PDB file of N, CA, C and O in Angstrom:
ATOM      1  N   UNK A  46       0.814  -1.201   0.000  1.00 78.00           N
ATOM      2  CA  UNK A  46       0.000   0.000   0.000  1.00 78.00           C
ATOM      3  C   UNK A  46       0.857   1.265   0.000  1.00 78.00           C
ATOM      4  O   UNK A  46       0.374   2.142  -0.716  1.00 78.00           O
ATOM      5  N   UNK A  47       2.287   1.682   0.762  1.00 86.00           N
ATOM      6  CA  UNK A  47       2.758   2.526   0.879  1.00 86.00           C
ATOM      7  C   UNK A  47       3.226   2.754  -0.791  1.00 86.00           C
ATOM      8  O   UNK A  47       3.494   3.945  -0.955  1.00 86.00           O
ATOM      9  N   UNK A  48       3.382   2.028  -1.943  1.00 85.00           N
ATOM     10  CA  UNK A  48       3.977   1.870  -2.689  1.00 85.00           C
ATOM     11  C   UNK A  48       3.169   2.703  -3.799  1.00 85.00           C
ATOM     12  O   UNK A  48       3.626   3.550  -4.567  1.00 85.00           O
ATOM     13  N   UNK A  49       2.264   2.388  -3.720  1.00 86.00           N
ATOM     14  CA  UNK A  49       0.811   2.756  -4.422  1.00 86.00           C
ATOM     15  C   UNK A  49       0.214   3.885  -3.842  1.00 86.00           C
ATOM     16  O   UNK A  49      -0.536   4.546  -4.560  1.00 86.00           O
ATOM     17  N   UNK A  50       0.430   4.287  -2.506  1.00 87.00           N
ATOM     18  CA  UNK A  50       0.459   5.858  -1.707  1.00 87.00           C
ATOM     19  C   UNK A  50       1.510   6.897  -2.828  1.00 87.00           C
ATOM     20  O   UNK A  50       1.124   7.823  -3.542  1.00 87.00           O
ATOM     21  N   UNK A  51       2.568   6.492  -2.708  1.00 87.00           N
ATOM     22  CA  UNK A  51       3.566   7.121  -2.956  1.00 87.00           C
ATOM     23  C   UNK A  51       3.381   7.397  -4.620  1.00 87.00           C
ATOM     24  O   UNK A  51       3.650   8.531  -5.015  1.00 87.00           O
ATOM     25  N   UNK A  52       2.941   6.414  -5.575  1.00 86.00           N
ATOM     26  CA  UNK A  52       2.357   6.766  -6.752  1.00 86.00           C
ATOM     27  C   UNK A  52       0.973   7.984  -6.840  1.00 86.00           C
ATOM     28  O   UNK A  52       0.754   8.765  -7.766  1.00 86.00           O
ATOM     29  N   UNK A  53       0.345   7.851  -5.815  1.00 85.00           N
ATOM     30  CA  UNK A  53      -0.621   8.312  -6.222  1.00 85.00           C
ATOM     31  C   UNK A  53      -0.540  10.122  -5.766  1.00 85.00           C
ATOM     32  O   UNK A  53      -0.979  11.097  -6.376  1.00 85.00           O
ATOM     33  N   UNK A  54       0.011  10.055  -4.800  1.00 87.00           N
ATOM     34  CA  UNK A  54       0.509  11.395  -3.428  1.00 87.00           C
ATOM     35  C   UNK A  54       1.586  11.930  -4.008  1.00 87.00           C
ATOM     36  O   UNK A  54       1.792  13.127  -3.811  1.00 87.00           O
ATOM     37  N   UNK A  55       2.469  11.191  -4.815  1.00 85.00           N
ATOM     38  CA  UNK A  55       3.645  11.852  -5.307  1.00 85.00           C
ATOM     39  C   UNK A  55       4.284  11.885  -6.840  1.00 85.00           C
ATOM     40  O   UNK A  55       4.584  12.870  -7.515  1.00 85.00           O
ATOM     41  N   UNK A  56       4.375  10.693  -7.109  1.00 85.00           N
ATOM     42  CA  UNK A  56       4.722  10.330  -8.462  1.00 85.00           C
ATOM     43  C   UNK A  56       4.332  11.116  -9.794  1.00 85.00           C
ATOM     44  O   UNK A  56       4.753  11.679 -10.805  1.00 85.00           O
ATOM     45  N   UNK A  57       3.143  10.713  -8.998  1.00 82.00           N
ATOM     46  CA  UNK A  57       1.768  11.429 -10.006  1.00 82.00           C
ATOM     47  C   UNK A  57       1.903  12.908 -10.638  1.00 82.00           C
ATOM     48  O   UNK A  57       1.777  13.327 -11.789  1.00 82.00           O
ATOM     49  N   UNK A  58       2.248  13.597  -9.261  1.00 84.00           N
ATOM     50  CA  UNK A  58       2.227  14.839  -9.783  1.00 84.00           C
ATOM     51  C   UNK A  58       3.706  15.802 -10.060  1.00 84.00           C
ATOM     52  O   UNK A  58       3.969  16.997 -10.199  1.00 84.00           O
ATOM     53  N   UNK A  59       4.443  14.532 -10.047  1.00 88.00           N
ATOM     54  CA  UNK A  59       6.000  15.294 -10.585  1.00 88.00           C
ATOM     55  C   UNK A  59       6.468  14.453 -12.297  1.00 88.00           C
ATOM     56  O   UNK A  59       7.423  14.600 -13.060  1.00 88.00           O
ATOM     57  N   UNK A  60       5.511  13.773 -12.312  1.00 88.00           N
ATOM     58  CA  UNK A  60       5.423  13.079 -14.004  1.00 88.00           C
ATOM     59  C   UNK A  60       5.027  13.376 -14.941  1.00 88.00           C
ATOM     60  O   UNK A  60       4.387  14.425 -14.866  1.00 88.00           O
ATOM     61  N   UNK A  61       5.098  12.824 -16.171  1.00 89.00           N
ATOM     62  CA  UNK A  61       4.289  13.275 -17.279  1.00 89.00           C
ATOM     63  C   UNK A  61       4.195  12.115 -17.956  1.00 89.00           C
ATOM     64  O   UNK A  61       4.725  11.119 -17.464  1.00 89.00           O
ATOM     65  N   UNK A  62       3.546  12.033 -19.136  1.00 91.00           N
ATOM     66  CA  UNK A  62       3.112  11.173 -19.906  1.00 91.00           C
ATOM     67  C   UNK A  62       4.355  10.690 -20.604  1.00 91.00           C
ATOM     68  O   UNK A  62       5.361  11.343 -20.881  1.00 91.00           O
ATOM     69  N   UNK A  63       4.045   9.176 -20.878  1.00 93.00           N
ATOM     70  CA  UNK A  63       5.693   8.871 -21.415  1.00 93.00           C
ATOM     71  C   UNK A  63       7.108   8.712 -20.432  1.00 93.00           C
ATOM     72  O   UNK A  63       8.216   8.359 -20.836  1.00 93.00           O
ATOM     73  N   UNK A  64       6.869   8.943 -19.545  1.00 92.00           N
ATOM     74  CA  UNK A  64       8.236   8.998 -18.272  1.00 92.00           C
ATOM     75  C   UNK A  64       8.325   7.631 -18.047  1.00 92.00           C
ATOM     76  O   UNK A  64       7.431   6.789 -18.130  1.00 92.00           O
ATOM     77  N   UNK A  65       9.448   7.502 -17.765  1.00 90.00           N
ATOM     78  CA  UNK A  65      10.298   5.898 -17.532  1.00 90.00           C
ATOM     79  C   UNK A  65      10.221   5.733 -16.426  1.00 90.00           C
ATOM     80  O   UNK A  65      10.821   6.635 -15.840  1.00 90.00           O
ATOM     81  N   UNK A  66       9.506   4.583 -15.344  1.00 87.00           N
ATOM     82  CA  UNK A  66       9.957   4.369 -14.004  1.00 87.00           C
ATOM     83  C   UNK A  66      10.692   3.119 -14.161  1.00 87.00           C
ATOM     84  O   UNK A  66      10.272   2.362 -15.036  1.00 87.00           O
ATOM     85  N   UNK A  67      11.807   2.721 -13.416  1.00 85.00           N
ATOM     86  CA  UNK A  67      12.168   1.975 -13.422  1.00 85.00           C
ATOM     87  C   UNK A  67      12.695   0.862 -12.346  1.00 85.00           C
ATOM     88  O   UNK A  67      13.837   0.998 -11.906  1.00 85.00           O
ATOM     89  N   UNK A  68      11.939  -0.165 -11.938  1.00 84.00           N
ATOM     90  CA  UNK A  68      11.641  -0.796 -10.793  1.00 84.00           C
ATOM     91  C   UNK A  68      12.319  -1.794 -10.293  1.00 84.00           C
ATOM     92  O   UNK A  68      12.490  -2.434 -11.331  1.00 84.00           O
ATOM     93  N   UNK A  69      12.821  -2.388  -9.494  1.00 79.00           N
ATOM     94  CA  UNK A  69      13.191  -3.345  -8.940  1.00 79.00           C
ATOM     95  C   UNK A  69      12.351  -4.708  -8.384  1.00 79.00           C
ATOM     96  O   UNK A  69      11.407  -4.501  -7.622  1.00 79.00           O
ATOM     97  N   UNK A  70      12.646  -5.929  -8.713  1.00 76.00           N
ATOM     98  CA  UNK A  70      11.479  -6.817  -8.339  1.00 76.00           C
ATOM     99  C   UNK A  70      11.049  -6.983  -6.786  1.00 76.00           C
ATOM    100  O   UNK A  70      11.054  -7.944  -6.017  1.00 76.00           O
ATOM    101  N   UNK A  71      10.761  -5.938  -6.692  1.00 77.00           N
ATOM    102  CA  UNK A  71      10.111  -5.784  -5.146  1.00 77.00           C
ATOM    103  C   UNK A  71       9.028  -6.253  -5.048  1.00 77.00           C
ATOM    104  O   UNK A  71       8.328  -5.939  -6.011  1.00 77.00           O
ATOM    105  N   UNK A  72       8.453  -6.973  -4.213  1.00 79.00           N
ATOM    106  CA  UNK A  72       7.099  -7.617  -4.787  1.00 79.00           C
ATOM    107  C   UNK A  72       6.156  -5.954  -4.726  1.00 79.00           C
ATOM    108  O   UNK A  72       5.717  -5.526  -5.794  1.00 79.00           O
ATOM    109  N   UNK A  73       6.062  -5.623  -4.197  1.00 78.00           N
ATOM    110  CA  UNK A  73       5.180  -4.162  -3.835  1.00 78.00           C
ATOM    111  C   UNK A  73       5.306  -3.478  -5.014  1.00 78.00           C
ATOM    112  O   UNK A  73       4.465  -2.599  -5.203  1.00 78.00           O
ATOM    113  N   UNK A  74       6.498  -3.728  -6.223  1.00 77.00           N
ATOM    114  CA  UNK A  74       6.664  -2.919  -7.203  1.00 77.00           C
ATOM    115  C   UNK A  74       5.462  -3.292  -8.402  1.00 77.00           C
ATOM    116  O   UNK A  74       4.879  -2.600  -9.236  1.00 77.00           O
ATOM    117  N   UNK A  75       5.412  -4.726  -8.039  1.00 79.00           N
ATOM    118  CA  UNK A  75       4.426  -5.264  -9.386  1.00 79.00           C
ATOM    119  C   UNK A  75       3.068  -5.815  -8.906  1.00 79.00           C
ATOM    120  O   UNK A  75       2.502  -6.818  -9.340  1.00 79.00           O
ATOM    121  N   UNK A  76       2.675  -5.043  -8.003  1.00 84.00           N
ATOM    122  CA  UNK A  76       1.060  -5.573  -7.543  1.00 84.00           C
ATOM    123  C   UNK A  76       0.240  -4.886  -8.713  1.00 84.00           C
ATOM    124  O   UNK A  76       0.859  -4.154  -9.485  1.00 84.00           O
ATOM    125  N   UNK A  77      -0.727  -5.027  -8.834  1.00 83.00           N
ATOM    126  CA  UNK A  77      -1.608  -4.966 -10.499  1.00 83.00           C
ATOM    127  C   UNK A  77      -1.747  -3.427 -10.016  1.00 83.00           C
ATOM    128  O   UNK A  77      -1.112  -2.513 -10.543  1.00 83.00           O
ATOM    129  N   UNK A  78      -2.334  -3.318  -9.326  1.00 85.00           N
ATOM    130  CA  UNK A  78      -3.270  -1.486  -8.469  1.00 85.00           C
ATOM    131  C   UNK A  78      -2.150  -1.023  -8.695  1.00 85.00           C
ATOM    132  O   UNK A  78      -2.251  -0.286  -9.676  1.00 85.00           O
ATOM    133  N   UNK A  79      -0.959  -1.055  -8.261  1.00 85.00           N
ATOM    134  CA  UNK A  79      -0.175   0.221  -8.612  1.00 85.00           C
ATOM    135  C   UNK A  79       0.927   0.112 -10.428  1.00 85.00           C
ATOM    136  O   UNK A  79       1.939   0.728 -10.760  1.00 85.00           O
ATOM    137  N   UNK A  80       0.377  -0.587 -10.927  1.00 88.00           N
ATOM    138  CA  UNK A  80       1.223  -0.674 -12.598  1.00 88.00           C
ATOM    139  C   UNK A  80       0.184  -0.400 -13.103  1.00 88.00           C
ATOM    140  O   UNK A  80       0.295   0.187 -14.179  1.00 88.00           O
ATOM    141  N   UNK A  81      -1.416  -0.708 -12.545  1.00 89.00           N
ATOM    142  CA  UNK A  81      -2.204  -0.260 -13.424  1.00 89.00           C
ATOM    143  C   UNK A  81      -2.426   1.881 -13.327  1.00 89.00           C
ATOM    144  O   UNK A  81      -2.992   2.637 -14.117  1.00 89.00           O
ATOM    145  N   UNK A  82      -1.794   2.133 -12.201  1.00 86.00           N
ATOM    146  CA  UNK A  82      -2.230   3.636 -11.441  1.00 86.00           C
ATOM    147  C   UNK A  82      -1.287   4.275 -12.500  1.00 86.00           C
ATOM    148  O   UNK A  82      -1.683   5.196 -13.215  1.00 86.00           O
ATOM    149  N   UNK A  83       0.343   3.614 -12.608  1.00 88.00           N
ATOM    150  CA  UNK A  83       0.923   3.744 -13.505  1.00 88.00           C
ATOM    151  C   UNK A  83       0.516   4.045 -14.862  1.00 88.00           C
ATOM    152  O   UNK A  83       0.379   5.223 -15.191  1.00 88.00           O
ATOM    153  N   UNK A  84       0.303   3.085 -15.702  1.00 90.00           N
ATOM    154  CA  UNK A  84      -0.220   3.190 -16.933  1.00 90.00           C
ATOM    155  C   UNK A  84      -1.808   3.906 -17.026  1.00 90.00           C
ATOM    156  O   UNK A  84      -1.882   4.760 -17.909  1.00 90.00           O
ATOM    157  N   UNK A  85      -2.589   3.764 -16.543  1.00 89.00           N
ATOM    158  CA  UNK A  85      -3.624   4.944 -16.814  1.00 89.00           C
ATOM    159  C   UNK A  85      -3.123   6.625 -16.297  1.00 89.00           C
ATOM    160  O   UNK A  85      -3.996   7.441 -15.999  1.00 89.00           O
ATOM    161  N   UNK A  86      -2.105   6.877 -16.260  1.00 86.00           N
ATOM    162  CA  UNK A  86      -1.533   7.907 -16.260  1.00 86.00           C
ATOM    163  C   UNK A  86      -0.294   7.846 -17.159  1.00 86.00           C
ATOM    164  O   UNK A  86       0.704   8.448 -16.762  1.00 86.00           O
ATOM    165  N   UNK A  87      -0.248   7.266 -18.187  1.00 91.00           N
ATOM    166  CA  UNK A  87       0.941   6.948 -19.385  1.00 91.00           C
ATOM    167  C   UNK A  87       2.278   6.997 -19.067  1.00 91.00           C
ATOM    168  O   UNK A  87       3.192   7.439 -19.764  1.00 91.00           O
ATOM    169  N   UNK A  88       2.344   6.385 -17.674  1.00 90.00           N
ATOM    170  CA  UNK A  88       3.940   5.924 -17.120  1.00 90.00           C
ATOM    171  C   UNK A  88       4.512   4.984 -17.670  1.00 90.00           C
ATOM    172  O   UNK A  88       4.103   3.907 -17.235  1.00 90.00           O
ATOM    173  N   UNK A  89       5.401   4.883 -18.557  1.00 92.00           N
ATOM    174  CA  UNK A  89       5.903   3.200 -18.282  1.00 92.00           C
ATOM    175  C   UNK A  89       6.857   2.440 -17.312  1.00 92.00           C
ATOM    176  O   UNK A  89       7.970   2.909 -17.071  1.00 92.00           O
ATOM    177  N   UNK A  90       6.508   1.474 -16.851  1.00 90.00           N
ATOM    178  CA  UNK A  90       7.213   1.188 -15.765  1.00 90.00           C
ATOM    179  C   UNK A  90       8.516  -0.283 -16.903  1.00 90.00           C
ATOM    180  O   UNK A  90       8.425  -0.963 -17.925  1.00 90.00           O
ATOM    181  N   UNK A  91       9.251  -0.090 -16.107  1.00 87.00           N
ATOM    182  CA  UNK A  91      10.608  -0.596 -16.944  1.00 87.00           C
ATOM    183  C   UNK A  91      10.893  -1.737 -15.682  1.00 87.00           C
ATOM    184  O   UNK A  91      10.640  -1.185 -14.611  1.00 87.00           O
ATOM    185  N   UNK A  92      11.276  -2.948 -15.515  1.00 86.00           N
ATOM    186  CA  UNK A  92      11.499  -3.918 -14.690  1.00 86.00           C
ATOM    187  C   UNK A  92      12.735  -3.810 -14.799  1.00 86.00           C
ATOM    188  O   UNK A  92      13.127  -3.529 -15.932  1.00 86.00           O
ATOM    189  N   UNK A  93      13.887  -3.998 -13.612  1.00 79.00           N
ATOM    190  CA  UNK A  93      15.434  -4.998 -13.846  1.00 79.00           C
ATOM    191  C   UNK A  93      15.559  -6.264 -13.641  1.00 79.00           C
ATOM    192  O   UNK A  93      15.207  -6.886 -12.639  1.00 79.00           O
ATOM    193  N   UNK A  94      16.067  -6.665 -14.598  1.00 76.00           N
ATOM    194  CA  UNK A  94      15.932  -8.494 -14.304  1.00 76.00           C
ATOM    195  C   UNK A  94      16.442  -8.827 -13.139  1.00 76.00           C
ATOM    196  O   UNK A  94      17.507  -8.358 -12.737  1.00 76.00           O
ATOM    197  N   UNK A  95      15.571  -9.865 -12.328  1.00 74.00           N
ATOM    198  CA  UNK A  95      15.889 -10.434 -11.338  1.00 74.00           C
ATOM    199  C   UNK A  95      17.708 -10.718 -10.965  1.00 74.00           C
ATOM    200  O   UNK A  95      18.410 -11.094 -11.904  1.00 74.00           O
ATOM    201  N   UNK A  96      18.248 -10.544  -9.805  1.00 68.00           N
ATOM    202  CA  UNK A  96      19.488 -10.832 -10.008  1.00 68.00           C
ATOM    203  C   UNK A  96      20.724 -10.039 -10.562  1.00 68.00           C
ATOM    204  O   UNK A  96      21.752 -10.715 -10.592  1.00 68.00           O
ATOM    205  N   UNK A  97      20.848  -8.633 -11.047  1.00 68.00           N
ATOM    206  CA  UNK A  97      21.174  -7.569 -11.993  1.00 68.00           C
ATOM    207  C   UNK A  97      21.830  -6.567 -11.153  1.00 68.00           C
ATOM    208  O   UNK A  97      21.761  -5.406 -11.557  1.00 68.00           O
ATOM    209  N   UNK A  98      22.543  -6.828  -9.906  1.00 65.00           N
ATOM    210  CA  UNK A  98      23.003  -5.771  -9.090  1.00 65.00           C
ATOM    211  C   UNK A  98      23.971  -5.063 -10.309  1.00 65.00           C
ATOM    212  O   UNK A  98      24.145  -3.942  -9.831  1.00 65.00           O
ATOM    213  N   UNK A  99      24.564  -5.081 -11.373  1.00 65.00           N
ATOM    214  CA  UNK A  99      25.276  -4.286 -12.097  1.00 65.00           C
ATOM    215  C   UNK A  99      23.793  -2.903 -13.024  1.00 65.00           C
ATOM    216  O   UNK A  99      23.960  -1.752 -13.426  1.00 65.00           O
ATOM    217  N   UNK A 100      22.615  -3.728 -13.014  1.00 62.00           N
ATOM    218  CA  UNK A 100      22.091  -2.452 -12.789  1.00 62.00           C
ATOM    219  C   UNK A 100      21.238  -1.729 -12.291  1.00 62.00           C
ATOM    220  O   UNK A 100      20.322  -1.067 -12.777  1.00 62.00           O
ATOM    221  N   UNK A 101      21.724  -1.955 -10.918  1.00 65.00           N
ATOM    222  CA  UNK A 101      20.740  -1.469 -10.050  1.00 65.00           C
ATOM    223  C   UNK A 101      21.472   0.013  -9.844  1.00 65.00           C
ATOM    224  O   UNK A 101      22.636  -0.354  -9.687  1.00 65.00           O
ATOM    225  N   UNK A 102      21.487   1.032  -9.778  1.00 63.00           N
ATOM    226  CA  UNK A 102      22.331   2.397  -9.453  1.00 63.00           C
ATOM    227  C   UNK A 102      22.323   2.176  -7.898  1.00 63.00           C
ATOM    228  O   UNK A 102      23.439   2.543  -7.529  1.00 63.00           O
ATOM    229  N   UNK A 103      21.714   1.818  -6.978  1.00 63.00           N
ATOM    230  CA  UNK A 103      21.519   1.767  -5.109  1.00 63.00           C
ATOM    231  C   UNK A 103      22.682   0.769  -5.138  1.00 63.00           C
ATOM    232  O   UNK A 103      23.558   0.955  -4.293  1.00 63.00           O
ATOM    233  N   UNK A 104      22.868  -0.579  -6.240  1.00 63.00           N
ATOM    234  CA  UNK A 104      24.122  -1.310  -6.087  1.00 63.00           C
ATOM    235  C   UNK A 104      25.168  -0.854  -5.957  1.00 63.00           C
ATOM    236  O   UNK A 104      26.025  -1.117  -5.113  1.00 63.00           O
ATOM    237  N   UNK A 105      25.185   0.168  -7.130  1.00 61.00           N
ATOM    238  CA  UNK A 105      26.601   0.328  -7.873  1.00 61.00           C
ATOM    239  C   UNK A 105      27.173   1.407  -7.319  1.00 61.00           C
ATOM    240  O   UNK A 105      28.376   1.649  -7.416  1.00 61.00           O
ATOM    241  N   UNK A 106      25.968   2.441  -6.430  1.00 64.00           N
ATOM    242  CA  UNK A 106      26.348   3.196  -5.765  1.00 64.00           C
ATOM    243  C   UNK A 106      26.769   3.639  -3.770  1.00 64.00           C
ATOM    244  O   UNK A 106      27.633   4.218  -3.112  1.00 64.00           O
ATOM    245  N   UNK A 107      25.829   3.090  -3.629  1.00 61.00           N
ATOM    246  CA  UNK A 107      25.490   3.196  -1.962  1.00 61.00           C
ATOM    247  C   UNK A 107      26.372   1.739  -1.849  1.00 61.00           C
ATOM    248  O   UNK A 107      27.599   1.670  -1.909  1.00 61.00           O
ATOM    249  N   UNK A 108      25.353   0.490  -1.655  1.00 59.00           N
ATOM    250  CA  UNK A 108      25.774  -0.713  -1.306  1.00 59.00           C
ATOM    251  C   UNK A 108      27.072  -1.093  -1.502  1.00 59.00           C
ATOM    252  O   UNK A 108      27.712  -1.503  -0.533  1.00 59.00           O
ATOM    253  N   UNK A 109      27.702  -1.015  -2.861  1.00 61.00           N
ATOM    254  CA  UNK A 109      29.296  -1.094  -3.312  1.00 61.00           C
ATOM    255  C   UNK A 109      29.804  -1.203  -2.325  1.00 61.00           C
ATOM    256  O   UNK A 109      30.034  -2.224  -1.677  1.00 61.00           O
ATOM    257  N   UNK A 110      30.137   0.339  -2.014  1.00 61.00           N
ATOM    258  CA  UNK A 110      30.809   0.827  -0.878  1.00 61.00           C
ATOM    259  C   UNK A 110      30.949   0.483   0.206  1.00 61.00           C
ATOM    260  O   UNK A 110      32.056   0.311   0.716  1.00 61.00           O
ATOM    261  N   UNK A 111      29.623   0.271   0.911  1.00 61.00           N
ATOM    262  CA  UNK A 111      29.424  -0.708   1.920  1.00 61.00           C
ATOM    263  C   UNK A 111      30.072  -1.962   2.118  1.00 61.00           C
ATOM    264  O   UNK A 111      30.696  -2.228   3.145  1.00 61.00           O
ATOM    265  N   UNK A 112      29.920  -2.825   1.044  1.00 63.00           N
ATOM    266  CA  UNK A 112      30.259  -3.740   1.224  1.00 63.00           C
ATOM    267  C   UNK A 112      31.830  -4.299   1.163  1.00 63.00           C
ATOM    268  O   UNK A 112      32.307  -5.270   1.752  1.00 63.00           O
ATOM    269  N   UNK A 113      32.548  -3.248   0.146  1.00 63.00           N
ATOM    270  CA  UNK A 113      33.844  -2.906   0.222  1.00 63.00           C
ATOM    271  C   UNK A 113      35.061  -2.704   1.777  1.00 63.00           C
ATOM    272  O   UNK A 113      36.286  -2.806   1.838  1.00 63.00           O
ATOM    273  N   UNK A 114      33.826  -2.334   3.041  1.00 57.00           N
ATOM    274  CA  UNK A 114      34.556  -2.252   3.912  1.00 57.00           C
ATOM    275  C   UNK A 114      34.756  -3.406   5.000  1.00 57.00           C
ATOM    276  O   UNK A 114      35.561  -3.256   5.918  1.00 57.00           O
TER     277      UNK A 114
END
C-alpha cells in the first residue's frame, strides 16, 4: 500500500506522460493497483531483471561501498 500511496501522493504529480519508471522486483513494485495507477496515467514502468546488481544504481552506488569495507 505505501507503494501505491507514494504513486498516487507523489509520483503522479511530478510526471508526465511517457516517463520511464524503473523498478526493482520488489514484490510491492508489481502488484496490479499500482502498474495499473501507472499506466492509466501513461507511465511506463521498466522492470530490472531479477538478479542484476550491475544495474541497479543503489548497487553500484550506496551498497558497493558498503560492502567494500
Amino acid at each position: 500500500k505505501l507503494f501505491e500511496f507514494w504513486i498516487e501522493n507523489f509520483f503522479k504529480k511530478v510526471s508526465k506522460k511517457n516517463d520511464i519508471l524503473i523498478l526493482d522486483n520488489l514484490q510491492c513494485h508489481s502488484k496490479l493497483a499500482a502498474l495499473e495507477v501507472l499506466k492509466s496515467n501513461g507511465i511506463i514502468s521498466v522492470f530490472i531483471p531479477i538478479r542484476s546488481p550491475e544495474l541497479s544504481p543503489l548497487d553500484n552506488s550506496i551498497f558497493s561501498t558498503l560492502k567494500r569495507k
